[in-house]
Coordinates of C-alpha atoms in Angstrom, one line a residue:
Chain A
M1 CA 17.5 -34.4 -0.9
S2 CA 16.4 -33.0 3.1
K3 CA 13.8 -34.2 4.6
D4 CA 11.8 -30.5 4.2
S5 CA 12.2 -31.1 0.3
K6 CA 10.0 -34.2 0.4
K7 CA 7.3 -32.5 2.2
V8 CA 4.4 -31.9 -0.2
F9 CA 3.5 -27.9 -0.6
V10 CA -0.1 -26.6 0.0
I11 CA -0.4 -23.4 -1.1
P12 CA -3.2 -20.8 -1.1
C13 CA -3.8 -17.5 -3.0
S14 CA -3.6 -14.4 -1.0
G15 CA -7.4 -14.5 -0.7
I16 CA -7.0 -10.7 0.4
G17 CA -10.8 -9.4 0.5
K18 CA -12.7 -12.5 -0.4
A19 CA -14.9 -14.8 1.7
Y20 CA -13.6 -17.2 -0.9
G21 CA -9.7 -16.3 -0.9
L22 CA -10.2 -17.3 3.3
V23 CA -11.9 -20.9 2.4
G24 CA -9.0 -21.5 0.7
R25 CA -6.4 -20.3 3.3
Q26 CA -8.2 -21.7 6.2
V27 CA -8.2 -25.4 3.8
A28 CA -4.1 -24.9 3.9
L29 CA -3.7 -24.1 7.5
Q30 CA -6.0 -27.0 8.5
V31 CA -3.9 -29.3 6.4
V32 CA -0.7 -28.0 7.4
H33 CA -0.8 -27.5 11.1
D34 CA -3.9 -29.8 11.9
R35 CA -4.0 -33.1 9.7
L36 CA -0.9 -33.4 8.3
P37 CA 1.8 -31.5 10.0
E38 CA 5.1 -34.1 8.9
E39 CA 3.9 -34.6 5.5
T40 CA 3.2 -31.2 4.5
E41 CA 4.2 -27.1 4.9
T42 CA 3.1 -24.2 3.2
M43 CA 4.6 -21.5 1.5
C44 CA 4.0 -17.9 1.4
L45 CA 2.6 -16.6 -2.6
A46 CA 4.5 -13.4 -2.1
Y47 CA 8.2 -14.5 -1.3
L48 CA 7.7 -16.5 -4.7
V49 CA 6.0 -13.4 -6.9
T50 CA 9.1 -11.4 -5.6
G51 CA 11.4 -13.7 -6.5
D52 CA 13.2 -14.5 -3.1
A53 CA 16.2 -17.3 -4.5
E54 CA 15.1 -19.0 -1.6
A55 CA 12.0 -19.6 -1.9
N56 CA 11.9 -20.0 -5.5
A57 CA 14.7 -22.7 -5.2
R58 CA 12.5 -24.7 -2.9
I59 CA 9.7 -25.1 -5.0
K60 CA 11.3 -26.0 -7.8
G61 CA 10.3 -29.7 -8.9
A62 CA 8.2 -30.0 -5.3
A63 CA 5.2 -31.8 -5.6
C64 CA 2.9 -28.7 -4.5
I65 CA -1.1 -29.0 -3.9
T66 CA -2.7 -25.1 -4.9
L67 CA -5.9 -23.8 -3.3
D68 CA -7.2 -20.5 -5.7
G69 CA -10.9 -18.5 -4.6
C70 CA -10.8 -16.7 -7.7
A71 CA -10.4 -17.6 -11.5
K72 CA -7.6 -15.8 -11.7
L73 CA -5.3 -18.6 -10.3
C74 CA -2.8 -16.6 -8.7
A75 CA -1.1 -19.6 -6.8
A76 CA -1.8 -22.1 -9.7
K77 CA -0.2 -19.8 -11.6
N78 CA 2.8 -18.5 -10.3
V79 CA 3.6 -22.2 -8.7
A80 CA 3.8 -23.2 -11.6
M81 CA 5.9 -20.1 -13.1
A82 CA 8.6 -21.0 -10.0
G83 CA 9.1 -24.5 -11.5
G84 CA 6.7 -26.5 -8.8
K85 CA 4.9 -29.5 -9.7
V86 CA 1.5 -28.9 -9.2
I87 CA -0.6 -32.2 -8.5
E88 CA -4.0 -30.7 -7.6
E89 CA -5.5 -27.7 -8.4
V90 CA -8.0 -26.6 -6.2
R91 CA -10.8 -23.6 -7.2
V92 CA -12.4 -22.9 -3.9
V93 CA -14.9 -21.5 -6.0
D94 CA -16.2 -24.5 -7.9
A95 CA -16.6 -26.4 -4.7
F96 CA -19.1 -24.2 -3.5
K97 CA -20.9 -25.3 -6.9
T98 CA -22.3 -28.0 -5.1
H99 CA -23.4 -26.0 -2.2
R100 CA -25.6 -23.4 -4.3
G101 CA -27.2 -20.4 -2.3
E102 CA -25.0 -21.2 0.6
N103 CA -23.3 -17.7 1.9
P104 CA -19.6 -18.8 2.7
G105 CA -18.8 -15.8 5.4
T106 CA -17.0 -12.8 4.6
A107 CA -13.4 -11.8 4.3
T108 CA -12.9 -11.9 8.0
K109 CA -15.3 -14.4 8.9
L110 CA -16.7 -17.7 7.5
T111 CA -20.1 -18.7 8.1
P112 CA -20.9 -22.5 9.6
E113 CA -21.7 -22.8 5.4
G114 CA -17.9 -21.2 5.0
W115 CA -16.4 -23.9 7.4
N116 CA -18.2 -26.8 6.1
V117 CA -16.8 -26.6 2.9
V118 CA -13.4 -25.7 4.2
N119 CA -13.9 -29.4 5.9
E120 CA -14.6 -30.8 2.6
L121 CA -12.2 -29.7 0.8
T122 CA -9.6 -30.6 3.5
D123 CA -10.4 -33.7 3.5
Q124 CA -10.1 -33.9 -0.6
V125 CA -6.8 -32.4 0.0
V126 CA -5.3 -34.6 2.5
A127 CA -6.7 -37.9 0.2
V128 CA -4.8 -36.2 -2.5
I129 CA -1.1 -35.6 -0.4
R130 CA -1.8 -39.3 1.3
N131 CA -2.2 -40.8 -2.0
E132 CA 0.8 -38.5 -3.8
L133 CA 2.9 -39.9 -1.1
K134 CA 1.8 -43.6 -1.5
G135 CA 2.4 -43.2 -4.9
A136 CA 6.3 -42.0 -4.0
V137 CA 7.1 -44.4 -1.3
S138 CA 5.8 -46.9 -3.7
Chain B
M1 CA -2.4 11.7 4.1
A2 CA -5.1 11.7 1.5
E3 CA -8.8 10.7 2.2
K4 CA -9.1 8.1 0.0
L5 CA -6.9 5.0 1.4
A6 CA -6.5 1.9 -0.4
L7 CA -4.7 -0.6 2.0
L8 CA -1.7 -3.2 1.1
P9 CA -0.8 -5.8 3.4
C10 CA 1.8 -8.6 2.6
N11 CA 0.6 -11.9 2.0
G12 CA 1.1 -13.4 5.9
L13 CA 1.8 -16.6 5.1
D14 CA 4.9 -17.8 6.3
K15 CA 5.3 -15.4 10.0
S16 CA 3.0 -14.6 12.4
A17 CA 3.6 -10.8 11.8
G18 CA 2.7 -11.1 8.6
A19 CA -0.6 -13.2 9.2
V20 CA -1.6 -10.2 12.1
S21 CA -0.6 -7.3 8.8
R22 CA -3.4 -8.9 7.1
E23 CA -5.7 -9.4 9.5
V24 CA -5.3 -5.2 10.6
A25 CA -5.8 -4.2 6.6
L26 CA -9.0 -6.5 6.7
S27 CA -10.1 -5.2 9.8
Y28 CA -9.6 -1.6 8.5
A29 CA -10.9 -2.0 5.3
E30 CA -14.4 -3.3 6.9
K31 CA -14.5 -1.0 9.5
N32 CA -13.6 2.1 7.4
G33 CA -14.3 1.0 3.9
A34 CA -11.6 1.4 2.6
E35 CA -9.9 -0.4 -0.8
L36 CA -7.9 -3.6 -0.1
V37 CA -5.6 -4.6 -2.7
C38 CA -4.3 -8.3 -2.2
P39 CA -0.4 -8.4 -3.1
V40 CA 0.0 -11.7 -5.6
L41 CA -2.8 -10.2 -7.7
L42 CA -1.3 -7.2 -8.0
N43 CA 2.3 -8.6 -9.2
T44 CA -0.4 -11.0 -11.5
A45 CA -2.7 -8.5 -12.8
P46 CA -2.0 -5.2 -11.6
A47 CA -4.2 -3.7 -14.2
R48 CA -6.9 -4.7 -11.7
Y49 CA -5.7 -1.5 -9.5
T50 CA -4.5 0.9 -12.4
K51 CA -7.6 2.8 -11.7
L52 CA -7.0 3.2 -8.2
A53 CA -3.1 4.7 -9.1
E54 CA -5.0 7.0 -11.4
E55 CA -7.5 8.2 -8.7
G56 CA -4.6 9.6 -6.5
E57 CA -5.3 7.3 -4.5
E58 CA -3.1 7.0 -1.3
F59 CA -1.8 3.8 0.4
I60 CA -1.0 2.2 3.5
V61 CA 1.8 -0.6 3.1
L62 CA 1.4 -3.5 6.3
D63 CA 5.0 -5.7 6.0
G64 CA 5.4 -8.2 8.1
C65 CA 8.7 -8.9 8.1
A66 CA 12.1 -7.3 7.5
T67 CA 11.4 -9.0 3.7
R68 CA 8.7 -6.5 2.9
C69 CA 7.6 -8.0 0.3
A70 CA 4.1 -5.7 0.1
S71 CA 6.4 -2.3 0.2
K72 CA 8.6 -4.1 -2.7
L73 CA 5.5 -5.0 -4.5
A74 CA 4.2 -1.2 -4.0
A75 CA 7.7 0.0 -5.5
Q76 CA 7.3 -2.3 -8.4
N77 CA 4.0 -0.6 -9.6
N78 CA 5.1 3.2 -8.4
L79 CA 2.3 3.1 -6.0
K80 CA 2.0 6.5 -4.1
I81 CA 2.5 5.4 0.1
A82 CA 0.5 7.0 2.3
R83 CA 2.1 5.3 5.6
R84 CA 4.4 2.1 6.1
V85 CA 3.9 0.0 8.8
V86 CA 6.2 -3.3 9.4
L87 CA 4.7 -5.4 12.2
T88 CA 7.5 -6.9 13.8
E89 CA 8.8 -3.4 14.8
E90 CA 5.5 -2.4 16.0
A91 CA 5.2 -5.2 18.0
K92 CA 9.0 -4.4 19.7
K93 CA 7.3 -1.1 20.6
A94 CA 4.0 -2.5 22.0
G95 CA 6.3 -5.1 23.8
V96 CA 4.4 -8.0 22.5
K97 CA 6.2 -11.2 21.4
L98 CA 4.6 -12.7 18.9
G99 CA 4.3 -16.3 18.6
E100 CA 5.2 -19.2 16.0
T101 CA 1.7 -19.8 14.3
L102 CA 0.1 -18.6 11.3
R103 CA -3.6 -18.4 13.2
L104 CA -4.5 -15.3 15.3
D105 CA -3.8 -16.3 18.9
E106 CA -4.1 -13.6 22.0
A107 CA -0.5 -11.6 21.6
S108 CA -1.1 -11.6 17.6
Q109 CA -5.1 -10.2 18.1
N110 CA -3.9 -7.8 20.6
L111 CA -1.4 -6.2 18.8
C112 CA -3.5 -5.8 15.7
K113 CA -6.2 -4.0 17.7
K114 CA -3.2 -1.6 18.8
V115 CA -2.1 -1.2 15.3
L116 CA -5.7 -0.9 14.4
E117 CA -6.0 1.8 17.2
M118 CA -3.0 3.5 15.8
L119 CA -4.2 4.0 12.0
E120 CA -7.5 5.4 12.7
G121 CA -6.2 7.4 15.2
E122 CA -3.7 8.8 13.0
A123 CA -6.4 9.2 10.2
K124 CA -8.9 11.2 12.4
E125 CA -6.1 13.3 13.3
E126 CA -4.8 14.0 10.0
K127 CA -8.8 14.8 9.1
Q128 CA -8.8 17.1 12.2
S129 CA -6.2 19.3 11.5
S130 CA -6.8 19.2 7.5
Q131 CA -10.5 20.9 9.2
A132 CA -9.1 23.0 11.5
V133 CA -6.7 25.5 8.9
G134 CA -9.6 24.9 6.1
F135 CA -6.9 23.3 3.7
E136 CA -8.8 20.4 2.5
A137 CA -7.1 17.6 0.5
P138 CA -6.8 17.3 -3.2
S139 CA -10.3 15.7 -4.6
K140 CA -8.9 14.4 -7.7
Y141 CA -5.1 14.5 -9.7
Q142 CA -4.3 14.9 -13.0
I143 CA -1.8 12.8 -14.2
L144 CA 1.1 13.4 -16.1
T145 CA 3.1 10.3 -17.5
H146 CA 7.0 9.9 -18.4
G147 CA 8.3 6.7 -18.7
K148 CA 8.0 4.9 -15.7
F149 CA 7.5 8.4 -13.6
Q150 CA 4.1 9.7 -13.0
F151 CA 3.6 13.1 -11.9
R152 CA 0.2 14.6 -10.1
V153 CA -1.1 17.4 -10.1
P154 CA -4.4 18.5 -8.2
E155 CA -7.5 19.2 -10.4
D156 CA -9.1 21.6 -8.5
G157 CA -8.3 24.5 -5.8
F158 CA -4.6 24.8 -6.6
Y159 CA -2.9 27.2 -8.6
F160 CA 1.0 27.1 -9.5
N161 CA 3.7 29.7 -10.7
E162 CA 6.6 28.6 -13.5
N163 CA 8.9 27.5 -10.7
D164 CA 7.3 24.2 -10.0
C165 CA 5.4 25.6 -6.2
W166 CA 1.7 25.6 -5.5
V167 CA -0.7 27.5 -3.8
Q168 CA -3.7 27.0 -2.0
V169 CA -5.9 29.6 -0.8
A170 CA -8.3 29.6 2.6
G171 CA -10.1 32.7 3.3
T172 CA -7.5 35.4 3.4
R173 CA -4.7 32.6 4.2
A174 CA -2.9 30.5 1.9
R175 CA -0.6 27.6 1.8
I176 CA 1.8 27.0 0.0
G177 CA 4.7 23.6 -1.3
V178 CA 6.5 22.8 -4.4
T179 CA 5.1 20.4 -6.9
D180 CA 5.3 16.4 -7.3
Y181 CA 7.4 16.7 -10.3
V182 CA 10.0 19.2 -7.8
Q183 CA 10.1 16.2 -5.1
Q184 CA 10.6 13.8 -7.9
S185 CA 13.0 15.6 -9.3
L186 CA 15.5 15.7 -6.3
S187 CA 14.4 12.2 -4.9
D188 CA 15.2 11.9 -1.2
I189 CA 14.8 15.2 -0.1
M190 CA 16.8 15.3 3.5
F191 CA 17.0 19.1 4.5
F192 CA 14.3 21.8 5.0
D193 CA 15.7 25.4 5.6
P194 CA 12.5 27.2 6.1
P195 CA 11.2 30.9 5.7
A196 CA 11.1 32.8 9.0
V197 CA 7.9 33.2 10.5
G198 CA 6.8 36.8 10.4
A199 CA 8.7 37.7 7.2
E200 CA 6.8 39.4 4.4
V201 CA 7.4 38.3 1.1
E202 CA 7.1 39.1 -2.3
Q203 CA 5.6 36.9 -5.5
F204 CA 8.3 35.1 -6.8
G205 CA 10.2 35.8 -4.3
E206 CA 12.0 32.8 -1.9
V207 CA 10.7 30.9 0.9
G208 CA 13.0 28.6 2.1
S209 CA 14.9 25.9 0.3
I210 CA 14.6 22.2 0.2
E211 CA 17.8 19.8 -0.7
S212 CA 18.3 16.5 -1.6
G213 CA 21.5 14.7 -2.0
K214 CA 21.1 16.2 -6.3
A215 CA 20.5 19.7 -5.6
V216 CA 19.2 22.2 -3.7
F217 CA 15.6 24.0 -4.5
E218 CA 14.6 26.9 -3.6
V219 CA 10.9 27.2 -2.9
V220 CA 9.6 30.4 -5.3
S221 CA 6.6 32.0 -3.1
P222 CA 3.5 32.1 -5.7
V223 CA 1.8 34.7 -3.4
S224 CA 2.7 38.1 -1.9
G225 CA 1.6 38.4 1.8
K226 CA 3.5 37.9 5.7
I227 CA 4.5 33.9 6.4
V228 CA 2.3 33.1 9.8
A229 CA 3.5 29.4 10.0
V230 CA 5.6 26.9 8.6
N231 CA 5.5 23.0 8.3
T232 CA 8.0 22.3 11.6
E233 CA 7.4 18.6 10.6
L234 CA 9.6 18.9 7.9
D235 CA 12.5 19.3 10.2
A236 CA 12.3 15.9 11.6
S237 CA 10.4 14.3 8.2
P238 CA 11.8 16.4 5.1
E239 CA 10.9 13.1 3.4
L240 CA 7.1 14.2 4.4
I241 CA 7.3 16.2 1.2
N242 CA 8.4 13.2 -0.8
Q243 CA 5.9 11.6 0.6
N244 CA 2.8 13.7 -0.5
P245 CA 4.1 17.4 -2.0
Y246 CA 0.4 18.6 -1.6
E247 CA -0.5 17.6 1.5
K248 CA 1.5 16.5 4.7
G249 CA 4.8 17.9 3.0
W250 CA 3.3 21.7 2.4
I251 CA 6.4 24.2 3.1
A252 CA 5.0 27.4 4.9
E253 CA 1.3 29.5 5.2
I254 CA 0.9 32.8 4.4
E255 CA -1.8 35.9 5.5
L256 CA -2.0 37.2 1.9
A257 CA -1.4 40.5 0.8
D258 CA -3.0 40.8 -2.8
F259 CA -4.0 37.7 -4.0
A260 CA -6.6 39.0 -6.6
G261 CA -3.2 40.7 -8.1
D262 CA -1.1 37.7 -7.8
Q263 CA -3.9 35.1 -9.4
D264 CA -3.2 37.2 -12.1
L265 CA 0.3 35.5 -12.7
L266 CA -0.6 32.4 -11.6
L267 CA -1.6 28.9 -13.6
D268 CA -4.5 26.4 -12.3
A269 CA -3.9 22.9 -13.4
A270 CA -5.4 22.6 -16.7
A271 CA -2.3 25.8 -17.8
Y272 CA 0.4 24.4 -15.7
L273 CA 0.2 20.8 -17.0
P274 CA 1.6 21.9 -20.6
I275 CA 4.7 23.5 -18.9
L276 CA 5.1 20.4 -17.1
K277 CA 4.8 18.3 -20.0
K278 CA 7.4 20.4 -21.9
K279 CA 10.1 20.0 -18.7
V280 CA 9.3 16.4 -18.1
E281 CA 10.3 15.6 -22.0
E282 CA 13.4 18.1 -21.8
F283 CA 15.2 18.1 -18.1
H284 CA 13.6 15.0 -16.8
V285 CA 16.1 12.4 -16.3

């Protein structure tokens, strides 16, 4: 098994055109690029849905956290279909239920309220990954 | 390009060019009120976008890299592509060196701005050119579906002959071309042999030909008159007929001699559709 294959995949939905989708994408970028760059990586969902052999082989059996903007759950469904082990299924829309009335922003620009939720979800995802990695070591 | 456009970008989570394609699509849609298509949702729940395709919407497809996921998804769903942009190629043309990050750095933002300006410029030019000659893009299409094929027929403002050629009239001038059925039957059109400007043509006379790897198709004029212009863009890009036979793929313009008389032997969309249906069922492969 290569070093890379032990990384946890953090995979957001495309989120094209929706603020909640942008929240999910920003969470993934914060986790993968800023908080846990050695322990995580992301995967472009379009590779999985277009049947890219390499992407599908890499995801098979790997621990994945999916982030979906809407109830269609494209990320969770497609990762599961590709054989990824979804250890946490984050629904951005659920996170906003505890922030009732707050405006996340637009599909291109989040408001400070939107960024607050990004930061909260980032902490939540980081905690899940640390827990997962601790379990893998022990 | 049609007035109504939707944008299909790549998912943009692997390379910086992909992230730029996504940003271009979002910015274009926000500024110009165009529809956005989520590439993964298009694959997961294609019915969500069925209405767009049925209304004859055309798509600007934005691919980040040579893997061209957005183009693949567009092809899988039979979307009508008006324009295809590959961001890595645009970066090369513009001399922009993209970094590794998925976050938009200065170079990415510059490229995004350039591509956005290019697409908006093209749309503006298209609109001006269409207004200048008075030929309006079809506002609505009737769609005939046969297996995986969809044949579009403009609902209003176009007449047809039984040879699958159309005519659109503006004052004393007409624009002619071939129908969606012709371009789909021929497949990739490679050559365009134009009629001579200045030549007089009878109704049902030959006005040039188009050729693919499959066959040569002689364009049969739906009207009589004098050829006053040909679509010179087809010399270099005959594939425009495949991309949109009713707009950018027009063949020639004719100063009308007797449209009132010609009209007796022409069909409107409602009369042409049953003929098309029969042909599709009997001949189309």
